[in-house]
Tab-separated table of C-alpha atoms in Angstrom:
chain	number	residue	atom	x	y	z
A	146	UNK	CA	11.020	1.076	-15.574
A	147	UNK	CA	8.817	2.673	-12.914
A	148	UNK	CA	11.813	3.981	-10.998
A	149	UNK	CA	13.238	5.476	-14.189
A	150	UNK	CA	9.971	7.186	-15.068
A	151	UNK	CA	9.379	8.413	-11.508
A	152	UNK	CA	12.806	9.977	-11.252
A	153	UNK	CA	12.425	11.493	-14.738
A	154	UNK	CA	8.864	12.858	-14.493
A	155	UNK	CA	9.066	13.619	-10.792
A	156	UNK	CA	12.449	15.322	-10.883
A	157	UNK	CA	12.607	17.647	-7.913
A	158	UNK	CA	9.306	16.310	-6.539
A	159	UNK	CA	9.921	12.632	-5.815
A	160	UNK	CA	12.746	10.259	-5.113
A	161	UNK	CA	11.947	6.777	-6.326
A	162	UNK	CA	13.627	3.499	-5.515
A	163	UNK	CA	12.789	0.094	-6.855
A	164	UNK	CA	13.111	-3.197	-5.019
A	165	UNK	CA	11.711	-6.649	-5.470
A	166	UNK	CA	10.999	-9.797	-3.567
A	167	UNK	CA	13.060	-11.864	-6.000
A	168	UNK	CA	15.359	-9.399	-7.776
A	169	UNK	CA	17.352	-10.440	-10.825
A	170	UNK	CA	21.109	-10.008	-11.020
A	171	UNK	CA	20.779	-7.164	-13.525
A	172	UNK	CA	18.184	-5.011	-15.236
A	173	UNK	CA	16.556	-6.780	-18.163
A	174	UNK	CA	18.097	-5.772	-21.489
A	175	UNK	CA	14.689	-5.412	-23.159
A	176	UNK	CA	13.600	-2.993	-20.424
A	177	UNK	CA	16.801	-0.992	-20.927
A	178	UNK	CA	16.210	-0.811	-24.674
A	179	UNK	CA	12.549	0.252	-24.547
A	180	UNK	CA	13.369	2.896	-21.937
A	181	UNK	CA	16.109	4.263	-24.230
A	182	UNK	CA	13.299	4.905	-26.718
A	183	UNK	CA	11.986	7.416	-24.134
A	184	UNK	CA	15.504	8.842	-23.611
A	185	UNK	CA	15.708	7.380	-20.103
A	186	UNK	CA	18.802	5.377	-19.203
A	187	UNK	CA	18.175	2.629	-16.658
A	188	UNK	CA	21.257	0.592	-17.596
A	189	UNK	CA	23.040	1.667	-14.411
A	190	UNK	CA	20.171	0.527	-12.147
A	191	UNK	CA	20.771	-2.539	-10.024
A	192	UNK	CA	17.931	-4.764	-8.856
A	193	UNK	CA	17.591	-4.536	-5.083
A	194	UNK	CA	16.008	-6.899	-2.570
A	195	UNK	CA	12.960	-5.430	-0.821
A	196	UNK	CA	13.715	-4.991	2.870
A	197	UNK	CA	11.905	-3.750	5.936
A	198	UNK	CA	13.991	-0.559	5.697
A	199	UNK	CA	12.545	0.124	2.226
A	200	UNK	CA	9.036	-0.272	3.590
A	201	UNK	CA	9.708	1.957	6.600
A	202	UNK	CA	11.365	4.703	4.516
A	203	UNK	CA	8.710	4.844	1.804
A	204	UNK	CA	5.836	7.292	1.718
A	205	UNK	CA	4.133	5.275	-1.025
A	206	UNK	CA	4.626	1.595	-1.865
A	207	UNK	CA	3.494	0.350	-5.248
A	208	UNK	CA	3.487	-3.195	-6.535
A	209	UNK	CA	3.624	-3.689	-10.279
A	210	UNK	CA	1.490	-6.800	-9.807
A	211	UNK	CA	4.056	-9.220	-11.154
A	212	UNK	CA	3.352	-12.119	-8.809
A	213	UNK	CA	4.192	-10.308	-5.589
A	214	UNK	CA	1.188	-11.872	-3.866
A	215	UNK	CA	2.922	-15.236	-3.948
A	216	UNK	CA	6.243	-14.005	-2.597
A	217	UNK	CA	5.605	-11.077	-0.255
A	218	UNK	CA	3.131	-10.525	2.565
A	219	UNK	CA	1.778	-7.317	0.999
A	220	UNK	CA	-1.206	-7.478	3.315
A	221	UNK	CA	1.160	-6.387	6.087
A	222	UNK	CA	1.888	-3.047	4.419
A	223	UNK	CA	-0.190	-0.330	2.793
A	224	UNK	CA	0.572	-1.138	-0.819
A	225	UNK	CA	-1.060	0.027	-4.030
A	226	UNK	CA	-1.080	-2.750	-6.635
A	227	UNK	CA	-1.057	-1.590	-10.253
A	228	UNK	CA	-1.822	-5.112	-11.476
A	229	UNK	CA	0.486	-4.956	-14.469
A	230	UNK	CA	1.602	-7.993	-16.412
A	231	UNK	CA	5.272	-8.932	-16.168
A	232	UNK	CA	6.682	-8.539	-19.693
A	233	UNK	CA	9.656	-10.831	-18.974
A	234	UNK	CA	10.056	-13.403	-21.736
A	235	UNK	CA	7.749	-11.547	-24.114
A	236	UNK	CA	8.333	-9.498	-27.244
A	237	UNK	CA	9.672	-5.963	-27.419
A	238	UNK	CA	6.135	-4.859	-28.297
A	239	UNK	CA	4.853	-6.300	-24.995
A	240	UNK	CA	7.647	-4.444	-23.145
A	241	UNK	CA	6.572	-1.243	-24.893
A	242	UNK	CA	2.945	-1.844	-23.949
A	243	UNK	CA	3.817	-2.353	-20.277
A	244	UNK	CA	6.319	0.547	-20.368
A	245	UNK	CA	3.603	2.873	-21.648
A	246	UNK	CA	1.163	1.745	-18.944
A	247	UNK	CA	3.815	2.302	-16.278
A	248	UNK	CA	4.610	5.765	-17.630
A	249	UNK	CA	0.961	6.834	-17.544
A	250	UNK	CA	0.533	5.589	-13.975
A	251	UNK	CA	3.728	7.320	-12.859
A	252	UNK	CA	2.627	10.591	-14.471
A	253	UNK	CA	-0.721	10.339	-12.641
A	254	UNK	CA	1.080	9.666	-9.382
A	255	UNK	CA	3.462	12.610	-9.814
A	256	UNK	CA	0.518	14.921	-10.654
A	257	UNK	CA	-1.358	13.747	-7.560
A	258	UNK	CA	1.503	14.616	-5.207
A	259	UNK	CA	2.468	17.923	-6.832
């Protein structure tokens, strides 16, 4: 969701890429649906494994806070942790709540680099 919002709100200003320490095989259907409500299509996104190349290429690294502490040595990189709850396995309303928090944070980020 963050990648979708960043590329939407930061069009022409940022290029966002998402990767995880334990990526799923596909984007979660609930995430796709709640993003459609914002007219953003993330159905074509493919979860990607976080690599050293991602870390080296990035100007800013942000963790959503979904358990990354247990699976990635984030202390080795300069990473901003947004501390958001992982909505996986929860209701559509929880996905919307997290989606809205992500959107606000992304908008703040885009404003700060503009």
